[in-house]
Amino acid sequence: MKKLLSSVVLLFLGSMTTVHADLGYVNLKRCLEESDLGKKETEELEVMKQQFLKNAEKIEEELTSIYNKLQDEDYMESLSEAASEELRKKFEDLSGEYNAYQSQYYQSINQSNVKRIQKLIQEVKIAAESVRLKEKLEAILNEEAVLAIAPDSDKTTEIIAILNESFKKQN
């Protein structure tokens, strides 16, 4: 019992000693928005979105045109039974194509966004390690994981500078 009590006291005293760790943090959102790499990745995503939207707009215009014809009673009465059935079928097929295209759009945008963020995180990890070694820090954390820390622990600007330097070398 005495040994257990002394072990607990030693453990308690040992846990009371403070460990000073030099830490830094990085704001990933700022890295994405302000670094040349992040800007390029965002620009490429926007170009991709615009291409998809242009194509979707063409399909929407065609759908609207066919829909308006289907709603025009005089026009529909002037068509033969086969022609009106063909127009309805074309509308259904185009609607299905449009829905599939939208699904493909969202899937492609999400995949591109995930790849873009993964690529940026990989580059931030490399830059953060460089800053950590240079400034002799124990760790650099993601700002979102930090509840409270001194403002001078923010290493985002230094990391963005390294990202930009690396980006210029690669391009």
mmCIF file of N, CA and C in Angstrom, residues 16-132:
data_model
loop_
_atom_site.group_PDB
_atom_site.id
_atom_site.type_symbol
_atom_site.label_atom_id
_atom_site.label_comp_id
_atom_site.label_asym_id
_atom_site.label_seq_id
_atom_site.Cartn_x
_atom_site.Cartn_y
_atom_site.Cartn_z
ATOM 1 N N MET A 16 3.137 17.478 -12.696
ATOM 2 C CA MET A 16 3.007 18.902 -12.401
ATOM 3 C C MET A 16 4.134 19.720 -13.028
ATOM 4 N N THR A 17 5.205 19.084 -13.417
ATOM 5 C CA THR A 17 6.287 19.845 -14.039
ATOM 6 C C THR A 17 5.816 20.305 -15.408
ATOM 7 N N THR A 18 6.091 21.538 -15.719
ATOM 8 C CA THR A 18 5.622 22.072 -16.991
ATOM 9 C C THR A 18 6.670 21.847 -18.069
ATOM 10 N N VAL A 19 6.172 21.585 -19.226
ATOM 11 C CA VAL A 19 7.029 21.407 -20.380
ATOM 12 C C VAL A 19 6.772 22.590 -21.296
ATOM 13 N N HIS A 20 7.813 23.300 -21.626
ATOM 14 C CA HIS A 20 7.669 24.437 -22.520
ATOM 15 C C HIS A 20 7.922 23.956 -23.945
ATOM 16 N N ALA A 21 6.929 24.069 -24.759
ATOM 17 C CA ALA A 21 7.072 23.641 -26.148
ATOM 18 C C ALA A 21 6.850 24.848 -27.050
ATOM 19 N N ASP A 22 7.750 25.058 -27.972
ATOM 20 C CA ASP A 22 7.578 26.126 -28.951
ATOM 21 C C ASP A 22 6.708 25.590 -30.074
ATOM 22 N N LEU A 23 5.567 26.221 -30.230
ATOM 23 C CA LEU A 23 4.602 25.780 -31.232
ATOM 24 C C LEU A 23 4.287 26.918 -32.188
ATOM 25 N N GLY A 24 3.880 26.560 -33.358
ATOM 26 C CA GLY A 24 3.392 27.518 -34.329
ATOM 27 C C GLY A 24 2.095 26.989 -34.907
ATOM 28 N N TYR A 25 1.425 27.834 -35.652
ATOM 29 C CA TYR A 25 0.212 27.372 -36.328
ATOM 30 C C TYR A 25 0.140 27.987 -37.720
ATOM 31 N N VAL A 26 -0.645 27.354 -38.564
ATOM 32 C CA VAL A 26 -0.828 27.817 -39.937
ATOM 33 C C VAL A 26 -2.319 27.861 -40.256
ATOM 34 N N ASN A 27 -2.723 28.888 -40.974
ATOM 35 C CA ASN A 27 -4.102 29.044 -41.411
ATOM 36 C C ASN A 27 -4.188 28.515 -42.847
ATOM 37 N N LEU A 28 -4.753 27.323 -43.007
ATOM 38 C CA LEU A 28 -4.825 26.689 -44.331
ATOM 39 C C LEU A 28 -5.678 27.491 -45.312
ATOM 40 N N LYS A 29 -6.720 28.121 -44.812
ATOM 41 C CA LYS A 29 -7.592 28.911 -45.685
ATOM 42 C C LYS A 29 -6.809 30.062 -46.309
ATOM 43 N N ARG A 30 -6.003 30.734 -45.490
ATOM 44 C CA ARG A 30 -5.172 31.825 -46.018
ATOM 45 C C ARG A 30 -4.169 31.306 -47.036
ATOM 46 N N CYS A 31 -3.605 30.130 -46.773
ATOM 47 C CA CYS A 31 -2.650 29.537 -47.725
ATOM 48 C C CYS A 31 -3.331 29.296 -49.067
ATOM 49 N N LEU A 32 -4.558 28.816 -49.035
ATOM 50 C CA LEU A 32 -5.308 28.550 -50.258
ATOM 51 C C LEU A 32 -5.634 29.849 -50.987
ATOM 52 N N GLU A 33 -6.037 30.864 -50.242
ATOM 53 C CA GLU A 33 -6.477 32.116 -50.850
ATOM 54 C C GLU A 33 -5.325 33.021 -51.275
ATOM 55 N N GLU A 34 -4.208 32.982 -50.560
ATOM 56 C CA GLU A 34 -3.148 33.958 -50.792
ATOM 57 C C GLU A 34 -1.922 33.417 -51.516
ATOM 58 N N SER A 35 -1.700 32.119 -51.486
ATOM 59 C CA SER A 35 -0.501 31.584 -52.142
ATOM 60 C C SER A 35 -0.729 31.500 -53.651
ATOM 61 N N ASP A 36 0.354 31.581 -54.401
ATOM 62 C CA ASP A 36 0.263 31.472 -55.860
ATOM 63 C C ASP A 36 -0.303 30.114 -56.267
ATOM 64 N N LEU A 37 0.116 29.063 -55.573
ATOM 65 C CA LEU A 37 -0.396 27.718 -55.854
ATOM 66 C C LEU A 37 -1.902 27.660 -55.616
ATOM 67 N N GLY A 38 -2.344 28.181 -54.479
ATOM 68 C CA GLY A 38 -3.769 28.179 -54.158
ATOM 69 C C GLY A 38 -4.582 28.971 -55.166
ATOM 70 N N LYS A 39 -4.045 30.124 -55.577
ATOM 71 C CA LYS A 39 -4.740 30.957 -56.567
ATOM 72 C C LYS A 39 -4.849 30.226 -57.902
ATOM 73 N N LYS A 40 -3.763 29.564 -58.316
ATOM 74 C CA LYS A 40 -3.765 28.824 -59.586
ATOM 75 C C LYS A 40 -4.778 27.682 -59.530
ATOM 76 N N GLU A 41 -4.773 26.943 -58.426
ATOM 77 C CA GLU A 41 -5.708 25.823 -58.280
ATOM 78 C C GLU A 41 -7.155 26.323 -58.293
ATOM 79 N N THR A 42 -7.413 27.436 -57.627
ATOM 80 C CA THR A 42 -8.758 28.006 -57.587
ATOM 81 C C THR A 42 -9.177 28.476 -58.975
ATOM 82 N N GLU A 43 -8.246 29.094 -59.688
ATOM 83 C CA GLU A 43 -8.525 29.569 -61.046
ATOM 84 C C GLU A 43 -8.871 28.401 -61.969
ATOM 85 N N GLU A 44 -8.120 27.315 -61.873
ATOM 86 C CA GLU A 44 -8.395 26.136 -62.703
ATOM 87 C C GLU A 44 -9.771 25.549 -62.392
ATOM 88 N N LEU A 45 -10.138 25.546 -61.114
ATOM 89 C CA LEU A 45 -11.454 25.048 -60.717
ATOM 90 C C LEU A 45 -12.554 25.940 -61.298
ATOM 91 N N GLU A 46 -12.341 27.254 -61.266
ATOM 92 C CA GLU A 46 -13.333 28.189 -61.807
ATOM 93 C C GLU A 46 -13.492 28.015 -63.316
ATOM 94 N N VAL A 47 -12.391 27.798 -64.026
ATOM 95 C CA VAL A 47 -12.454 27.568 -65.473
ATOM 96 C C VAL A 47 -13.272 26.310 -65.753
ATOM 97 N N MET A 48 -13.021 25.275 -64.975
ATOM 98 C CA MET A 48 -13.757 24.019 -65.132
ATOM 99 C C MET A 48 -15.254 24.245 -64.890
ATOM 100 N N LYS A 49 -15.582 24.997 -63.844
ATOM 101 C CA LYS A 49 -16.990 25.300 -63.544
ATOM 102 C C LYS A 49 -17.634 26.040 -64.712
ATOM 103 N N GLN A 50 -16.929 27.043 -65.246
ATOM 104 C CA GLN A 50 -17.477 27.842 -66.343
ATOM 105 C C GLN A 50 -17.745 26.989 -67.583
ATOM 106 N N GLN A 51 -16.837 26.054 -67.880
ATOM 107 C CA GLN A 51 -17.041 25.171 -69.033
ATOM 108 C C GLN A 51 -18.289 24.315 -68.841
ATOM 109 N N PHE A 52 -18.430 23.753 -67.645
ATOM 110 C CA PHE A 52 -19.613 22.942 -67.358
ATOM 111 C C PHE A 52 -20.880 23.789 -67.463
ATOM 112 N N LEU A 53 -20.838 24.987 -66.896
ATOM 113 C CA LEU A 53 -22.026 25.839 -66.897
ATOM 114 C C LEU A 53 -22.421 26.266 -68.309
ATOM 115 N N LYS A 54 -21.435 26.529 -69.162
ATOM 116 C CA LYS A 54 -21.723 26.885 -70.558
ATOM 117 C C LYS A 54 -22.461 25.752 -71.256
ATOM 118 N N ASN A 55 -21.954 24.544 -71.091
ATOM 119 C CA ASN A 55 -22.591 23.385 -71.719
ATOM 120 C C ASN A 55 -23.980 23.136 -71.147
ATOM 121 N N ALA A 56 -24.132 23.308 -69.844
ATOM 122 C CA ALA A 56 -25.442 23.114 -69.210
ATOM 123 C C ALA A 56 -26.432 24.151 -69.722
ATOM 124 N N GLU A 57 -25.946 25.361 -69.935
ATOM 125 C CA GLU A 57 -26.804 26.436 -70.430
ATOM 126 C C GLU A 57 -27.364 26.097 -71.814
ATOM 127 N N LYS A 58 -26.535 25.511 -72.662
ATOM 128 C CA LYS A 58 -26.986 25.113 -74.003
ATOM 129 C C LYS A 58 -28.100 24.073 -73.906
ATOM 130 N N ILE A 59 -27.911 23.102 -73.031
ATOM 131 C CA ILE A 59 -28.927 22.056 -72.856
ATOM 132 C C ILE A 59 -30.208 22.672 -72.294
ATOM 133 N N GLU A 60 -30.069 23.600 -71.334
ATOM 134 C CA GLU A 60 -31.243 24.262 -70.747
ATOM 135 C C GLU A 60 -32.024 25.029 -71.805
ATOM 136 N N GLU A 61 -31.310 25.733 -72.688
ATOM 137 C CA GLU A 61 -31.983 26.491 -73.750
ATOM 138 C C GLU A 61 -32.777 25.561 -74.661
ATOM 139 N N GLU A 62 -32.171 24.451 -75.012
ATOM 140 C CA GLU A 62 -32.854 23.485 -75.876
ATOM 141 C C GLU A 62 -34.067 22.889 -75.157
ATOM 142 N N LEU A 63 -33.897 22.577 -73.876
ATOM 143 C CA LEU A 63 -35.023 22.050 -73.087
ATOM 144 C C LEU A 63 -36.157 23.067 -73.015
ATOM 145 N N THR A 64 -35.824 24.320 -72.786
ATOM 146 C CA THR A 64 -36.832 25.376 -72.696
ATOM 147 C C THR A 64 -37.576 25.514 -74.018
ATOM 148 N N SER A 65 -36.834 25.466 -75.105
ATOM 149 C CA SER A 65 -37.444 25.573 -76.432
ATOM 150 C C SER A 65 -38.437 24.429 -76.668
ATOM 151 N N ILE A 66 -38.009 23.219 -76.365
ATOM 152 C CA ILE A 66 -38.891 22.055 -76.559
ATOM 153 C C ILE A 66 -40.088 22.139 -75.613
ATOM 154 N N TYR A 67 -39.846 22.540 -74.370
ATOM 155 C CA TYR A 67 -40.927 22.656 -73.386
ATOM 156 C C TYR A 67 -41.978 23.662 -73.870
ATOM 157 N N ASN A 68 -41.501 24.799 -74.362
ATOM 158 C CA ASN A 68 -42.435 25.823 -74.853
ATOM 159 C C ASN A 68 -43.269 25.292 -76.016
ATOM 160 N N LYS A 69 -42.647 24.512 -76.889
ATOM 161 C CA LYS A 69 -43.392 23.902 -77.999
ATOM 162 C C LYS A 69 -44.427 22.916 -77.473
ATOM 163 N N LEU A 70 -44.036 22.126 -76.476
ATOM 164 C CA LEU A 70 -44.971 21.149 -75.902
ATOM 165 C C LEU A 70 -46.155 21.837 -75.221
ATOM 166 N N GLN A 71 -45.944 23.029 -74.686
ATOM 167 C CA GLN A 71 -47.008 23.764 -74.003
ATOM 168 C C GLN A 71 -47.898 24.547 -74.976
ATOM 169 N N ASP A 72 -47.422 24.763 -76.184
ATOM 170 C CA ASP A 72 -48.174 25.509 -77.200
ATOM 171 C C ASP A 72 -49.175 24.556 -77.876
ATOM 172 N N GLU A 73 -50.451 24.690 -77.497
ATOM 173 C CA GLU A 73 -51.484 23.782 -78.006
ATOM 174 C C GLU A 73 -51.627 23.863 -79.522
ATOM 175 N N ASP A 74 -51.583 25.077 -80.059
ATOM 176 C CA ASP A 74 -51.719 25.240 -81.513
ATOM 177 C C ASP A 74 -50.585 24.526 -82.243
ATOM 178 N N TYR A 75 -49.387 24.676 -81.732
ATOM 179 C CA TYR A 75 -48.231 24.039 -82.364
ATOM 180 C C TYR A 75 -48.364 22.519 -82.299
ATOM 181 N N MET A 76 -48.738 22.018 -81.136
ATOM 182 C CA MET A 76 -48.854 20.567 -80.957
ATOM 183 C C MET A 76 -49.958 19.980 -81.841
ATOM 184 N N GLU A 77 -51.063 20.728 -82.024
ATOM 185 C CA GLU A 77 -52.154 20.254 -82.882
ATOM 186 C C GLU A 77 -51.743 20.224 -84.348
ATOM 187 N N SER A 78 -50.798 21.098 -84.712
ATOM 188 C CA SER A 78 -50.363 21.151 -86.116
ATOM 189 C C SER A 78 -49.417 19.998 -86.469
ATOM 190 N N LEU A 79 -48.875 19.332 -85.451
ATOM 191 C CA LEU A 79 -47.952 18.218 -85.685
ATOM 192 C C LEU A 79 -48.711 16.906 -85.857
ATOM 193 N N SER A 80 -48.110 16.009 -86.589
ATOM 194 C CA SER A 80 -48.686 14.667 -86.698
ATOM 195 C C SER A 80 -48.490 13.965 -85.352
ATOM 196 N N GLU A 81 -49.196 12.879 -85.168
ATOM 197 C CA GLU A 81 -49.086 12.116 -83.915
ATOM 198 C C GLU A 81 -47.650 11.635 -83.707
ATOM 199 N N ALA A 82 -47.030 11.162 -84.768
ATOM 200 C CA ALA A 82 -45.647 10.659 -84.678
ATOM 201 C C ALA A 82 -44.672 11.787 -84.332
ATOM 202 N N ALA A 83 -44.879 12.963 -84.933
ATOM 203 C CA ALA A 83 -43.983 14.100 -84.677
ATOM 204 C C ALA A 83 -44.136 14.608 -83.242
ATOM 205 N N SER A 84 -45.365 14.664 -82.748
ATOM 206 C CA SER A 84 -45.569 15.129 -81.367
ATOM 207 C C SER A 84 -44.995 14.120 -80.370
ATOM 208 N N GLU A 85 -45.127 12.836 -80.690
ATOM 209 C CA GLU A 85 -44.547 11.802 -79.821
ATOM 210 C C GLU A 85 -43.022 11.888 -79.844
ATOM 211 N N GLU A 86 -42.472 12.156 -81.013
ATOM 212 C CA GLU A 86 -41.017 12.302 -81.145
ATOM 213 C C GLU A 86 -40.521 13.507 -80.327
ATOM 214 N N LEU A 87 -41.293 14.591 -80.332
ATOM 215 C CA LEU A 87 -40.928 15.789 -79.566
ATOM 216 C C LEU A 87 -40.956 15.500 -78.063
ATOM 217 N N ARG A 88 -41.982 14.766 -77.615
ATOM 218 C CA ARG A 88 -42.056 14.395 -76.191
ATOM 219 C C ARG A 88 -40.868 13.512 -75.801
ATOM 220 N N LYS A 89 -40.558 12.556 -76.668
ATOM 221 C CA LYS A 89 -39.427 11.653 -76.408
ATOM 222 C C LYS A 89 -38.112 12.442 -76.365
ATOM 223 N N LYS A 90 -37.967 13.379 -77.277
ATOM 224 C CA LYS A 90 -36.751 14.198 -77.304
ATOM 225 C C LYS A 90 -36.628 14.994 -76.000
ATOM 226 N N PHE A 91 -37.757 15.511 -75.510
ATOM 227 C CA PHE A 91 -37.756 16.265 -74.253
ATOM 228 C C PHE A 91 -37.343 15.367 -73.085
ATOM 229 N N GLU A 92 -37.902 14.160 -73.034
ATOM 230 C CA GLU A 92 -37.553 13.213 -71.961
ATOM 231 C C GLU A 92 -36.075 12.835 -72.013
ATOM 232 N N ASP A 93 -35.597 12.534 -73.221
ATOM 233 C CA ASP A 93 -34.188 12.152 -73.380
ATOM 234 C C ASP A 93 -33.259 13.294 -72.979
ATOM 235 N N LEU A 94 -33.605 14.490 -73.422
ATOM 236 C CA LEU A 94 -32.774 15.653 -73.109
ATOM 237 C C LEU A 94 -32.817 15.970 -71.611
ATOM 238 N N SER A 95 -33.971 15.768 -70.991
ATOM 239 C CA SER A 95 -34.080 15.969 -69.534
ATOM 240 C C SER A 95 -33.181 14.987 -68.794
ATOM 241 N N GLY A 96 -33.194 13.739 -69.234
ATOM 242 C CA GLY A 96 -32.322 12.728 -68.626
ATOM 243 C C GLY A 96 -30.854 13.067 -68.820
ATOM 244 N N GLU A 97 -30.527 13.517 -70.022
ATOM 245 C CA GLU A 97 -29.140 13.914 -70.322
ATOM 246 C C GLU A 97 -28.718 15.091 -69.434
ATOM 247 N N TYR A 98 -29.628 16.042 -69.272
ATOM 248 C CA TYR A 98 -29.343 17.219 -68.444
ATOM 249 C C TYR A 98 -29.117 16.811 -66.986
ATOM 250 N N ASN A 99 -29.957 15.934 -66.472
ATOM 251 C CA ASN A 99 -29.800 15.473 -65.084
ATOM 252 C C ASN A 99 -28.485 14.719 -64.898
ATOM 253 N N ALA A 100 -28.142 13.876 -65.867
ATOM 254 C CA ALA A 100 -26.872 13.141 -65.802
ATOM 255 C C ALA A 100 -25.698 14.117 -65.869
ATOM 256 N N TYR A 101 -25.828 15.129 -66.704
ATOM 257 C CA TYR A 101 -24.767 16.128 -66.849
ATOM 258 C C TYR A 101 -24.573 16.901 -65.542
ATOM 259 N N GLN A 102 -25.684 17.271 -64.915
ATOM 260 C CA GLN A 102 -25.587 17.977 -63.628
ATOM 261 C C GLN A 102 -24.914 17.104 -62.577
ATOM 262 N N SER A 103 -25.282 15.845 -62.534
ATOM 263 C CA SER A 103 -24.676 14.914 -61.580
ATOM 264 C C SER A 103 -23.175 14.800 -61.834
ATOM 265 N N GLN A 104 -22.807 14.678 -63.098
ATOM 266 C CA GLN A 104 -21.389 14.607 -63.470
ATOM 267 C C GLN A 104 -20.673 15.898 -63.074
ATOM 268 N N TYR A 105 -21.335 17.027 -63.265
ATOM 269 C CA TYR A 105 -20.771 18.335 -62.910
ATOM 270 C C TYR A 105 -20.428 18.385 -61.423
ATOM 271 N N TYR A 106 -21.402 18.061 -60.579
ATOM 272 C CA TYR A 106 -21.168 18.121 -59.135
ATOM 273 C C TYR A 106 -20.087 17.137 -58.695
ATOM 274 N N GLN A 107 -20.101 15.958 -59.267
ATOM 275 C CA GLN A 107 -19.097 14.952 -58.923
ATOM 276 C C GLN A 107 -17.698 15.421 -59.341
ATOM 277 N N SER A 108 -17.579 15.951 -60.536
ATOM 278 C CA SER A 108 -16.278 16.424 -61.027
ATOM 279 C C SER A 108 -15.764 17.602 -60.210
ATOM 280 N N ILE A 109 -16.645 18.526 -59.890
ATOM 281 C CA ILE A 109 -16.240 19.698 -59.104
ATOM 282 C C ILE A 109 -15.787 19.259 -57.715
ATOM 283 N N ASN A 110 -16.540 18.360 -57.095
ATOM 284 C CA ASN A 110 -16.152 17.873 -55.763
ATOM 285 C C ASN A 110 -14.813 17.151 -55.800
ATOM 286 N N GLN A 111 -14.615 16.289 -56.795
ATOM 287 C CA GLN A 111 -13.341 15.569 -56.916
ATOM 288 C C GLN A 111 -12.185 16.537 -57.136
ATOM 289 N N SER A 112 -12.392 17.519 -57.996
ATOM 290 C CA SER A 112 -11.339 18.504 -58.263
ATOM 291 C C SER A 112 -11.024 19.314 -57.017
ATOM 292 N N ASN A 113 -12.047 19.664 -56.276
ATOM 293 C CA ASN A 113 -11.844 20.443 -55.057
ATOM 294 C C ASN A 113 -11.062 19.639 -54.023
ATOM 295 N N VAL A 114 -11.401 18.366 -53.874
ATOM 296 C CA VAL A 114 -10.682 17.501 -52.928
ATOM 297 C C VAL A 114 -9.219 17.372 -53.344
ATOM 298 N N LYS A 115 -8.978 17.134 -54.641
ATOM 299 C CA LYS A 115 -7.598 17.013 -55.134
ATOM 300 C C LYS A 115 -6.824 18.306 -54.912
ATOM 301 N N ARG A 116 -7.479 19.416 -55.153
ATOM 302 C CA ARG A 116 -6.851 20.734 -54.999
ATOM 303 C C ARG A 116 -6.447 20.958 -53.545
ATOM 304 N N ILE A 117 -7.323 20.636 -52.627
ATOM 305 C CA ILE A 117 -7.031 20.825 -51.204
ATOM 306 C C ILE A 117 -5.954 19.850 -50.743
ATOM 307 N N GLN A 118 -6.022 18.601 -51.209
ATOM 308 C CA GLN A 118 -4.985 17.625 -50.847
ATOM 309 C C GLN A 118 -3.614 18.072 -51.344
ATOM 310 N N LYS A 119 -3.566 18.575 -52.561
ATOM 311 C CA LYS A 119 -2.301 19.051 -53.130
ATOM 312 C C LYS A 119 -1.758 20.208 -52.299
ATOM 313 N N LEU A 120 -2.625 21.140 -51.945
ATOM 314 C CA LEU A 120 -2.190 22.286 -51.152
ATOM 315 C C LEU A 120 -1.702 21.842 -49.779
ATOM 316 N N ILE A 121 -2.430 20.924 -49.146
ATOM 317 C CA ILE A 121 -2.028 20.445 -47.817
ATOM 318 C C ILE A 121 -0.658 19.784 -47.889
ATOM 319 N N GLN A 122 -0.409 18.998 -48.941
ATOM 320 C CA GLN A 122 0.911 18.365 -49.091
ATOM 321 C C GLN A 122 2.007 19.423 -49.179
ATOM 322 N N GLU A 123 1.762 20.461 -49.958
ATOM 323 C CA GLU A 123 2.756 21.531 -50.105
ATOM 324 C C GLU A 123 2.913 22.316 -48.807
ATOM 325 N N VAL A 124 1.808 22.532 -48.093
ATOM 326 C CA VAL A 124 1.872 23.239 -46.805
ATOM 327 C C VAL A 124 2.669 22.413 -45.801
ATOM 328 N N LYS A 125 2.490 21.092 -45.811
ATOM 329 C CA LYS A 125 3.259 20.228 -44.898
ATOM 330 C C LYS A 125 4.756 20.386 -45.135
ATOM 331 N N ILE A 126 5.160 20.393 -46.392
ATOM 332 C CA ILE A 126 6.579 20.538 -46.728
ATOM 333 C C ILE A 126 7.090 21.905 -46.267
ATOM 334 N N ALA A 127 6.322 22.953 -46.564
ATOM 335 C CA ALA A 127 6.720 24.305 -46.162
ATOM 336 C C ALA A 127 6.728 24.444 -44.643
ATOM 337 N N ALA A 128 5.742 23.852 -43.975
ATOM 338 C CA ALA A 128 5.662 23.933 -42.511
ATOM 339 C C ALA A 128 6.853 23.233 -41.866
ATOM 340 N N GLU A 129 7.259 22.123 -42.424
ATOM 341 C CA GLU A 129 8.426 21.411 -41.888
ATOM 342 C C GLU A 129 9.678 22.272 -42.030
ATOM 343 N N SER A 130 9.785 22.956 -43.139
ATOM 344 C CA SER A 130 10.925 23.850 -43.361
ATOM 345 C C SER A 130 10.939 24.978 -42.321
ATOM 346 N N VAL A 131 9.787 25.589 -42.082
ATOM 347 C CA VAL A 131 9.678 26.659 -41.077
ATOM 348 C C VAL A 131 9.940 26.101 -39.683
ATOM 349 N N ARG A 132 9.404 24.926 -39.396
ATOM 350 C CA ARG A 132 9.594 24.310 -38.075
ATOM 351 C C ARG A 132 11.074 24.094 -37.787
#
